[in-house]
C-alpha cells in the first residue's frame, strides 16, 4: 500500500537577551572544527544556486519579536542563506504544540533563505530518498520536547539519521532534554559523539547544561521555535468560559488533570478543563484533516514510485496544512476562556502570542519551569506562575478580576 499510514524569514537590530541567560559566548558562532578527539567532518558543498536574500520573517507577533531575533541570530551561523536542507520530524499527532513548532521553523528557514528539499514525518523517513533529494547539505531535526527517552520513537529516529548520514552537518533544532534510563542515555551518547558535525540547540538552561555535560557536540541556547508562528495562523475563537484549564493527560502530567472535566465542571462554577490532544468531532474539521492526509499519502506514493524530489512540494503542503489546522483548533480552545491555566509549555507560548492572560503550572519533569526561568523573565503582567492547583485557581481568579476592573 502506498503511503505510511492508512489514516484517512532575519529582523533588524540586536536580539533582546533574557535576564539571567548565558553570556554572549553561549550564542557565539558554533565552530565547525571538531575538538581533537573527534573525527574531521566532511566539508559541506556550497549551494549550487546564488544565495537567497536574507530577510526578516514575513510577519511575527511584535511583542514576541525578541525571541524570533534571538533564534535567527543562532541559526544564521548554522544555515547560510541559500542553503538546501532536509527537515526530519514533521508532526502527525494532535499535540498542538508540535504543530506550532513546525510552522515556526518553516517560517524561520524561509526567512533564512533556506530551501527544504526533503521532509518526512516519524513514519515516512527514508535515507535513500533523502540522499536522492539532497545529495549534500545539512539535515535539520525538528525541535520540541522529545530529546531523551520519554518519547522513544522520536529519539530512535534521531539516532538513526545520525547513523545514516555521518558526512552531513546535522542541526538539532531547539529541544528540551530528559532521560529516565541511564542505558538509553549511554546509547544516545555513543551515537551523538560518533557524529563529527552535530550541533544541539537547547531551549532551556537546564537542558543546555545537561547536554554540555554529557555530549561532545556543540550545544547552544535558543528559544522555542513556536514564537515564529506567523500571526495569520493564530486564529482566536469565541469566549465561552471565564477560565479554561489546558491540562496534560499524558506521562508528562505532574498530578493528572484537575478534578472534573468539561461541562460537568463548568456547571459547578469551576474552570472548563480539557487537553488539546483530544480532537473534536466537528465534521468540516475532520473532512479537512482527512483531505490533507490523503494529500500526504499521494505524495508518499509518488516518492516511493521513483520521484522523491517531485513529491516534496505536495508533502510540505500537506504537513503545513495539517499543522495549521491543528494550531487553529488549539488557539480556539485556549481563547474560549477569558483566562487560561495550563501545564503545557506551548499553552504558555501560544497564550503569550495571543495576548491571553494565563497561569503556567508545573509539569512532571520540570520542563515548563526551566523554560520559564530561562526566557519568561520579561513576561507581561497578566502571565503568572503557580506551583499548586490551589494557587493556580486563586491566581486565575485574580487575573479574571483584573480584566473586569475599570
CSV table of C-alpha atoms in Angstrom, one decimal:
chain,number,residue,atom,x,y,z
A,1,UNK,CA,0.0,0.0,0.0
A,2,UNK,CA,1.3,3.4,-0.9
A,3,UNK,CA,1.9,5.8,2.0
A,4,UNK,CA,3.0,5.2,5.5
A,5,UNK,CA,-0.4,5.4,7.2
A,6,UNK,CA,-3.9,4.3,6.5
A,7,UNK,CA,-5.5,7.1,8.4
A,8,UNK,CA,-7.7,8.9,6.1
A,9,UNK,CA,12.2,34.8,7.4
A,10,UNK,CA,16.1,38.0,9.7
A,11,UNK,CA,14.9,41.0,11.7
A,12,UNK,CA,17.0,44.1,12.0
A,13,UNK,CA,18.5,45.2,15.3
A,14,UNK,CA,20.2,43.2,18.0
A,15,UNK,CA,18.1,40.4,19.6
A,16,UNK,CA,17.0,41.0,23.2
A,17,UNK,CA,18.6,38.8,25.7
A,18,UNK,CA,16.6,37.5,28.6
A,19,UNK,CA,17.8,38.3,32.1
A,20,UNK,CA,20.0,35.6,33.5
A,21,UNK,CA,20.7,33.9,30.2
A,22,UNK,CA,24.3,32.7,29.5
A,23,UNK,CA,26.9,35.2,28.3
A,24,UNK,CA,27.4,36.1,24.7
A,25,UNK,CA,29.8,33.1,24.4
A,26,UNK,CA,26.7,30.9,24.7
A,27,UNK,CA,25.3,32.2,21.4
A,28,UNK,CA,28.5,32.7,19.5
A,29,UNK,CA,29.1,31.1,16.2
A,30,UNK,CA,29.5,27.3,16.7
A,31,UNK,CA,32.7,26.0,15.4
A,32,UNK,CA,32.6,23.7,12.5
A,33,UNK,CA,36.0,22.4,13.6
A,34,UNK,CA,35.8,19.4,15.8
A,35,UNK,CA,37.8,19.0,19.0
A,36,UNK,CA,40.9,16.9,18.8
A,37,UNK,CA,39.2,13.8,19.9
A,38,UNK,CA,36.5,14.0,17.2
A,39,UNK,CA,36.6,12.9,13.5
A,40,UNK,CA,37.0,15.7,11.0
A,41,UNK,CA,33.7,16.4,9.2
A,42,UNK,CA,33.4,16.3,5.5
A,43,UNK,CA,33.4,19.8,4.1
A,44,UNK,CA,29.9,20.9,3.1
A,45,UNK,CA,29.4,21.8,-0.5
A,46,UNK,CA,28.4,25.3,-1.5
A,47,UNK,CA,24.8,25.8,-2.7
A,48,UNK,CA,24.5,25.3,-6.4
A,49,UNK,CA,22.4,28.4,-6.8
A,50,UNK,CA,23.0,32.0,-5.8
A,51,UNK,CA,22.2,32.7,-2.1
A,52,UNK,CA,18.7,33.9,-1.5
A,53,UNK,CA,18.3,37.3,0.2
A,54,UNK,CA,18.4,37.2,4.0
A,55,UNK,CA,15.2,38.9,5.2
A,56,UNK,CA,13.1,39.2,8.3
A,57,UNK,CA,10.2,36.7,8.6
A,58,UNK,CA,7.2,37.9,6.6
A,59,UNK,CA,5.4,38.6,9.9
A,60,UNK,CA,5.6,37.8,13.6
A,61,UNK,CA,3.8,38.8,16.8
A,62,UNK,CA,5.6,42.1,17.7
A,63,UNK,CA,5.7,41.7,21.5
A,64,UNK,CA,7.5,38.3,21.0
A,65,UNK,CA,9.8,39.5,18.3
A,66,UNK,CA,12.9,39.3,20.6
A,67,UNK,CA,12.5,35.5,20.7
A,68,UNK,CA,12.5,35.4,16.8
A,69,UNK,CA,15.5,37.7,16.6
A,70,UNK,CA,17.5,35.6,19.1
A,71,UNK,CA,16.9,32.3,17.3
A,72,UNK,CA,17.6,33.8,13.9
A,73,UNK,CA,20.9,35.0,15.2
A,74,UNK,CA,21.8,31.5,16.3
A,75,UNK,CA,20.5,29.8,13.1
A,76,UNK,CA,22.3,32.3,10.8
A,77,UNK,CA,25.6,30.7,11.8
A,78,UNK,CA,24.4,27.2,11.0
A,79,UNK,CA,22.2,27.7,7.9
A,80,UNK,CA,23.8,30.2,5.5
A,81,UNK,CA,21.5,32.0,3.1
A,82,UNK,CA,20.6,29.8,0.1
A,83,UNK,CA,21.2,26.5,1.9
A,84,UNK,CA,19.4,23.5,0.6
A,85,UNK,CA,18.4,21.3,3.5
A,86,UNK,CA,16.3,18.4,4.8
A,87,UNK,CA,13.8,18.6,7.7
A,88,UNK,CA,13.1,15.5,9.7
A,89,UNK,CA,10.1,15.0,12.0
A,90,UNK,CA,7.0,16.7,10.7
A,91,UNK,CA,4.2,16.3,13.2
A,92,UNK,CA,1.3,14.0,12.6
A,93,UNK,CA,-0.1,13.9,16.2
A,94,UNK,CA,-2.9,16.0,17.6
A,95,UNK,CA,-0.5,17.8,20.0
A,96,UNK,CA,-1.0,21.5,19.0
A,97,UNK,CA,2.5,22.4,20.4
A,98,UNK,CA,4.2,20.2,17.8
A,99,UNK,CA,2.2,22.0,15.0
A,100,UNK,CA,3.2,25.4,16.3
A,101,UNK,CA,6.9,24.4,16.3
A,102,UNK,CA,6.7,23.1,12.8
A,103,UNK,CA,5.1,26.3,11.4
A,104,UNK,CA,7.6,28.4,13.3
A,105,UNK,CA,10.6,26.5,12.0
A,106,UNK,CA,9.2,26.6,8.5
A,107,UNK,CA,8.9,30.4,8.7
A,108,UNK,CA,12.4,30.8,10.1
A,109,UNK,CA,14.0,28.6,7.5
A,110,UNK,CA,12.2,30.7,4.9
A,111,UNK,CA,13.5,33.9,6.5
A,112,UNK,CA,17.0,32.5,6.2
A,113,UNK,CA,16.6,31.8,2.5
A,114,UNK,CA,16.9,28.0,3.1
A,115,UNK,CA,15.2,25.7,0.6
A,116,UNK,CA,13.7,22.5,2.1
A,117,UNK,CA,14.5,19.7,-0.4
A,118,UNK,CA,13.4,16.8,1.7
A,119,UNK,CA,10.9,16.4,4.5
A,120,UNK,CA,9.5,13.4,6.4
A,121,UNK,CA,7.4,12.5,9.4
A,122,UNK,CA,8.1,9.9,12.0
A,123,UNK,CA,6.7,7.1,9.8
A,124,UNK,CA,8.0,8.1,6.4
A,125,UNK,CA,11.8,8.6,6.8
A,126,UNK,CA,13.7,7.0,4.0
A,127,UNK,CA,17.5,7.5,3.9
A,128,UNK,CA,17.7,6.7,0.2
A,129,UNK,CA,15.0,9.2,-0.7
A,130,UNK,CA,16.7,11.9,1.4
A,131,UNK,CA,20.0,11.2,-0.4
A,132,UNK,CA,18.3,11.4,-3.8
A,133,UNK,CA,16.6,14.7,-2.9
A,134,UNK,CA,19.6,16.2,-1.2
A,135,UNK,CA,22.9,14.8,-2.3
A,136,UNK,CA,24.7,17.2,0.0
A,137,UNK,CA,23.6,19.8,2.6
A,138,UNK,CA,22.6,20.0,6.2
A,139,UNK,CA,19.8,18.0,7.9
A,140,UNK,CA,17.6,19.7,10.4
A,141,UNK,CA,15.9,17.7,13.2
A,142,UNK,CA,12.6,19.2,14.3
A,143,UNK,CA,12.5,20.9,17.6
A,144,UNK,CA,10.3,20.1,20.6
A,145,UNK,CA,10.5,18.2,23.9
A,146,UNK,CA,11.4,14.7,22.7
A,147,UNK,CA,15.2,14.6,23.0
A,148,UNK,CA,15.6,11.7,25.5
A,149,UNK,CA,13.6,8.6,26.3
A,150,UNK,CA,10.2,10.0,27.2
A,151,UNK,CA,9.1,9.7,23.6
A,152,UNK,CA,11.2,6.8,22.4
A,153,UNK,CA,10.1,6.7,18.7
A,154,UNK,CA,11.3,10.3,18.1
A,155,UNK,CA,14.6,9.6,19.8
A,156,UNK,CA,15.2,6.4,17.8
A,157,UNK,CA,14.6,8.2,14.6
A,158,UNK,CA,17.0,11.0,15.6
A,159,UNK,CA,19.7,8.4,16.3
A,160,UNK,CA,19.1,6.6,13.0
A,161,UNK,CA,19.5,9.8,11.0
A,162,UNK,CA,22.8,10.4,12.7
A,163,UNK,CA,24.0,6.9,11.8
A,164,UNK,CA,22.8,7.1,8.2
A,165,UNK,CA,24.5,10.5,7.5
A,166,UNK,CA,27.9,10.7,9.2
A,167,UNK,CA,29.1,13.0,6.4
A,168,UNK,CA,26.4,15.7,6.8
A,169,UNK,CA,26.0,18.7,9.1
A,170,UNK,CA,23.1,17.8,11.3
A,171,UNK,CA,21.4,20.5,13.4
A,172,UNK,CA,19.1,19.6,16.2
A,173,UNK,CA,16.6,22.5,16.4
A,174,UNK,CA,15.6,23.7,19.9
A,175,UNK,CA,14.7,20.8,22.3
A,176,UNK,CA,14.2,20.1,25.9
A,177,UNK,CA,16.1,17.0,27.2
A,178,UNK,CA,15.1,14.3,29.7
A,179,UNK,CA,16.4,10.8,30.1
A,180,UNK,CA,14.9,8.4,32.7
A,181,UNK,CA,17.1,5.4,31.9
A,182,UNK,CA,20.9,5.5,32.0
A,183,UNK,CA,21.2,2.8,29.4
A,184,UNK,CA,19.2,5.0,26.9
A,185,UNK,CA,21.5,7.9,27.7
A,186,UNK,CA,24.6,5.8,27.2
A,187,UNK,CA,23.3,4.7,23.8
A,188,UNK,CA,22.4,8.2,22.7
A,189,UNK,CA,25.8,9.5,23.9
A,190,UNK,CA,27.5,6.8,21.8
A,191,UNK,CA,25.6,7.8,18.6
A,192,UNK,CA,25.9,11.6,19.2
A,193,UNK,CA,29.6,11.6,20.0
A,194,UNK,CA,30.3,9.4,16.9
A,195,UNK,CA,29.0,12.1,14.6
A,196,UNK,CA,31.6,14.7,13.6
A,197,UNK,CA,29.3,17.6,12.7
A,198,UNK,CA,26.3,17.7,15.0
A,199,UNK,CA,25.1,20.8,16.7
A,200,UNK,CA,22.5,20.8,19.5
A,201,UNK,CA,20.2,23.7,20.2
A,202,UNK,CA,18.5,23.6,23.6
A,203,UNK,CA,15.6,25.7,24.6
A,204,UNK,CA,16.3,26.0,28.4
A,205,UNK,CA,19.3,26.3,30.6
A,206,UNK,CA,18.8,23.0,32.4
A,207,UNK,CA,18.9,21.1,29.0
A,208,UNK,CA,21.8,23.2,27.9
A,209,UNK,CA,23.9,22.3,30.9
A,210,UNK,CA,22.8,18.6,30.7
A,211,UNK,CA,24.0,18.3,27.0
A,212,UNK,CA,27.2,20.2,27.6
A,213,UNK,CA,28.0,17.8,30.5
A,214,UNK,CA,27.1,14.6,28.6
A,215,UNK,CA,27.7,15.1,24.9
A,216,UNK,CA,30.7,16.3,22.9
A,217,UNK,CA,28.6,18.1,20.3
A,218,UNK,CA,28.4,21.9,20.5
A,219,UNK,CA,25.3,22.9,22.4
A,220,UNK,CA,23.7,26.4,22.1
A,221,UNK,CA,20.8,28.1,23.8
A,222,UNK,CA,17.8,29.1,21.6
A,223,UNK,CA,14.2,29.8,22.3
A,224,UNK,CA,11.3,27.6,21.2
A,225,UNK,CA,10.6,28.0,17.5
A,226,UNK,CA,6.8,28.3,18.0
A,227,UNK,CA,7.4,32.0,18.7
A,228,UNK,CA,8.0,32.4,15.0
A,229,UNK,CA,4.5,31.2,14.1
A,230,UNK,CA,3.0,33.7,11.5
A,231,UNK,CA,0.2,35.8,13.1
A,232,UNK,CA,-2.2,34.7,10.4
A,233,UNK,CA,-2.1,31.2,11.8
A,234,UNK,CA,-3.2,32.4,15.3
A,235,UNK,CA,-6.9,32.5,15.0
A,236,UNK,CA,-8.9,33.2,18.2
A,237,UNK,CA,-12.3,31.8,19.0
A,238,UNK,CA,-15.5,32.8,20.8
A,239,UNK,CA,-15.2,33.3,24.6
A,240,UNK,CA,-17.4,30.8,26.4
A,241,UNK,CA,-15.9,30.5,29.8
A,242,UNK,CA,-14.2,32.7,32.4
A,243,UNK,CA,-11.3,30.2,32.9
A,244,UNK,CA,-10.1,27.3,30.7
A,245,UNK,CA,-7.6,24.8,32.0
A,246,UNK,CA,-5.4,23.1,29.4
A,247,UNK,CA,-4.2,20.0,31.4
A,248,UNK,CA,-1.9,17.3,30.2
A,249,UNK,CA,-3.3,13.8,30.2
A,250,UNK,CA,-0.1,12.0,29.3
A,251,UNK,CA,3.1,10.9,31.0
A,252,UNK,CA,4.3,14.5,31.4
A,253,UNK,CA,1.4,15.4,33.7
A,254,UNK,CA,2.5,16.2,37.2
A,255,UNK,CA,-0.6,15.1,39.0
A,256,UNK,CA,-3.2,14.4,36.4
A,257,UNK,CA,-5.9,16.9,35.3
A,258,UNK,CA,-7.8,19.0,37.8
A,259,UNK,CA,-10.9,17.4,39.3
A,260,UNK,CA,-13.8,17.5,36.8
A,261,UNK,CA,-13.7,17.9,33.0
A,262,UNK,CA,-15.6,19.8,30.5
A,263,UNK,CA,-19.3,20.8,31.0
A,264,UNK,CA,-19.7,19.0,34.3
A,265,UNK,CA,-17.1,21.1,35.9
A,266,UNK,CA,-18.4,24.3,34.3
A,267,UNK,CA,-21.8,23.8,35.8
A,268,UNK,CA,-20.3,23.9,39.3
A,269,UNK,CA,-18.6,27.2,38.5
A,270,UNK,CA,-15.1,25.9,38.0
A,271,UNK,CA,-12.8,26.1,35.0
A,272,UNK,CA,-13.5,24.3,31.8
A,273,UNK,CA,-10.9,21.5,31.7
A,274,UNK,CA,-9.6,19.9,28.6
A,275,UNK,CA,-6.5,18.6,26.8
A,276,UNK,CA,-5.9,19.6,23.2
A,277,UNK,CA,-4.6,16.1,22.3
A,278,UNK,CA,-8.3,15.1,22.3
A,279,UNK,CA,-9.6,16.1,18.9
A,280,UNK,CA,-13.1,17.3,18.4
A,281,UNK,CA,-15.8,15.7,16.2
A,282,UNK,CA,-16.6,18.7,14.0
A,283,UNK,CA,-17.5,17.3,10.6
A,284,UNK,CA,-15.9,20.0,8.5
A,285,UNK,CA,-12.7,19.9,10.5
A,286,UNK,CA,-12.4,16.2,10.2
A,287,UNK,CA,-13.1,16.3,6.5
A,288,UNK,CA,-10.3,18.9,6.1
A,289,UNK,CA,-7.9,16.7,8.0
A,290,UNK,CA,-8.7,13.6,6.0
A,291,UNK,CA,-8.1,15.6,2.8
A,292,UNK,CA,-4.7,16.6,4.0
A,293,UNK,CA,-3.9,13.0,5.0
A,294,UNK,CA,-4.8,11.9,1.5
A,295,UNK,CA,-2.5,14.6,0.1
A,296,UNK,CA,0.3,13.2,2.2
A,297,UNK,CA,-0.4,9.6,1.1
A,298,UNK,CA,-0.4,10.6,-2.6
A,299,UNK,CA,2.9,12.5,-2.2
A,300,UNK,CA,4.5,9.4,-0.4
A,301,UNK,CA,3.2,7.2,-3.3
A,302,UNK,CA,5.0,9.5,-5.8
A,303,UNK,CA,8.2,9.4,-3.7
A,304,UNK,CA,8.0,5.6,-3.5
A,305,UNK,CA,7.4,5.3,-7.2
A,306,UNK,CA,10.8,6.8,-8.0
A,307,UNK,CA,10.2,10.6,-7.9
A,308,UNK,CA,11.2,11.7,-4.3
A,309,UNK,CA,12.2,15.3,-5.4
A,310,UNK,CA,8.9,15.7,-7.2
A,311,UNK,CA,6.9,14.7,-4.2
A,312,UNK,CA,8.4,17.2,-1.8
A,313,UNK,CA,6.2,20.3,-2.6
A,314,UNK,CA,3.0,18.3,-2.1
A,315,UNK,CA,4.3,16.7,1.0
A,316,UNK,CA,5.3,20.0,2.5
A,317,UNK,CA,1.9,21.4,1.6
A,318,UNK,CA,0.2,18.5,3.5
A,319,UNK,CA,2.4,18.9,6.5
A,320,UNK,CA,1.9,22.7,6.6
A,321,UNK,CA,-1.8,22.3,6.2
A,322,UNK,CA,-2.1,19.7,8.9
A,323,UNK,CA,-0.1,21.9,11.3
A,324,UNK,CA,-2.2,25.0,10.6
A,325,UNK,CA,-5.4,23.0,11.1
A,326,UNK,CA,-4.3,21.8,14.5
A,327,UNK,CA,-3.0,25.2,15.5
A,328,UNK,CA,-6.2,26.9,14.7
A,329,UNK,CA,-8.0,24.3,16.8
A,330,UNK,CA,-5.7,24.8,19.7
A,331,UNK,CA,-5.9,28.6,19.6
A,332,UNK,CA,-9.7,28.4,19.6
A,333,UNK,CA,-9.7,26.1,22.6
A,334,UNK,CA,-7.4,28.5,24.5
A,335,UNK,CA,-9.3,31.7,23.7
A,336,UNK,CA,-12.6,30.1,24.7
A,337,UNK,CA,-11.6,31.4,28.1
A,338,UNK,CA,-11.0,34.9,29.3
A,339,UNK,CA,-8.1,33.5,31.4
A,340,UNK,CA,-6.2,30.2,30.8
A,341,UNK,CA,-4.4,27.9,33.1
A,342,UNK,CA,-2.0,25.2,31.7
A,343,UNK,CA,0.8,22.8,32.4
A,344,UNK,CA,1.7,22.6,28.7
A,345,UNK,CA,4.7,24.7,27.6
A,346,UNK,CA,3.0,25.5,24.3
A,347,UNK,CA,-0.2,26.5,26.1
A,348,UNK,CA,2.1,29.1,27.7
A,349,UNK,CA,3.8,30.1,24.4
A,350,UNK,CA,0.5,30.4,22.4
A,351,UNK,CA,-1.1,32.4,25.2
A,352,UNK,CA,1.8,34.8,25.1
A,353,UNK,CA,1.4,35.1,21.3
A,354,UNK,CA,-2.3,35.6,21.6
A,355,UNK,CA,-2.0,38.1,24.5
A,356,UNK,CA,-4.2,35.9,26.6
A,357,UNK,CA,-3.9,36.2,30.5
A,358,UNK,CA,-2.8,32.9,31.8
A,359,UNK,CA,-1.2,30.9,34.6
A,360,UNK,CA,1.6,28.3,34.0
A,361,UNK,CA,1.9,25.4,36.4
A,362,UNK,CA,4.4,22.6,36.7
A,363,UNK,CA,4.7,19.5,34.6
A,364,UNK,CA,6.1,16.2,35.9
A,365,UNK,CA,9.7,16.7,34.7
A,366,UNK,CA,10.3,20.4,35.2
A,367,UNK,CA,10.3,21.3,31.5
A,368,UNK,CA,7.8,24.2,31.9
A,369,UNK,CA,9.6,25.7,34.9
A,370,UNK,CA,13.0,25.5,33.3
A,371,UNK,CA,11.7,27.3,30.2
A,372,UNK,CA,10.0,29.9,32.4
A,373,UNK,CA,13.3,30.6,34.3
A,374,UNK,CA,15.3,30.8,31.1
A,375,UNK,CA,13.0,33.0,28.8
A,376,UNK,CA,10.0,34.4,30.6
A,377,UNK,CA,11.6,36.9,32.8
A,378,UNK,CA,10.2,39.8,30.8
A,379,UNK,CA,6.6,38.4,30.7
A,380,UNK,CA,3.5,40.5,30.6
A,381,UNK,CA,1.9,41.3,34.0
A,382,UNK,CA,-1.0,39.1,33.0
A,383,UNK,CA,1.2,36.0,32.9
A,384,UNK,CA,1.9,34.2,36.2
A,385,UNK,CA,3.5,31.0,37.6
A,386,UNK,CA,1.8,28.8,40.2
A,387,UNK,CA,3.2,25.7,42.0
A,388,UNK,CA,0.0,24.1,43.0
A,389,UNK,CA,-3.6,23.7,41.7
A,390,UNK,CA,-5.0,25.8,44.5
A,391,UNK,CA,-2.5,28.6,43.8
A,392,UNK,CA,-3.3,28.4,40.1
A,393,UNK,CA,-7.1,28.8,40.8
A,394,UNK,CA,-6.5,31.7,43.1
A,395,UNK,CA,-4.2,33.4,40.6
A,396,UNK,CA,-6.6,32.8,37.7
A,397,UNK,CA,-9.4,34.5,39.8
A,398,UNK,CA,-7.2,37.5,40.4
A,399,UNK,CA,-6.4,37.8,36.7
A,400,UNK,CA,-10.1,37.5,35.9
A,401,UNK,CA,-10.9,40.2,38.4
A,402,UNK,CA,-8.3,42.4,36.8
A,403,UNK,CA,-10.0,42.1,33.4
A,404,UNK,CA,-13.2,43.3,35.0
A,405,UNK,CA,-11.7,46.3,36.8
A,406,UNK,CA,-12.3,49.7,35.3
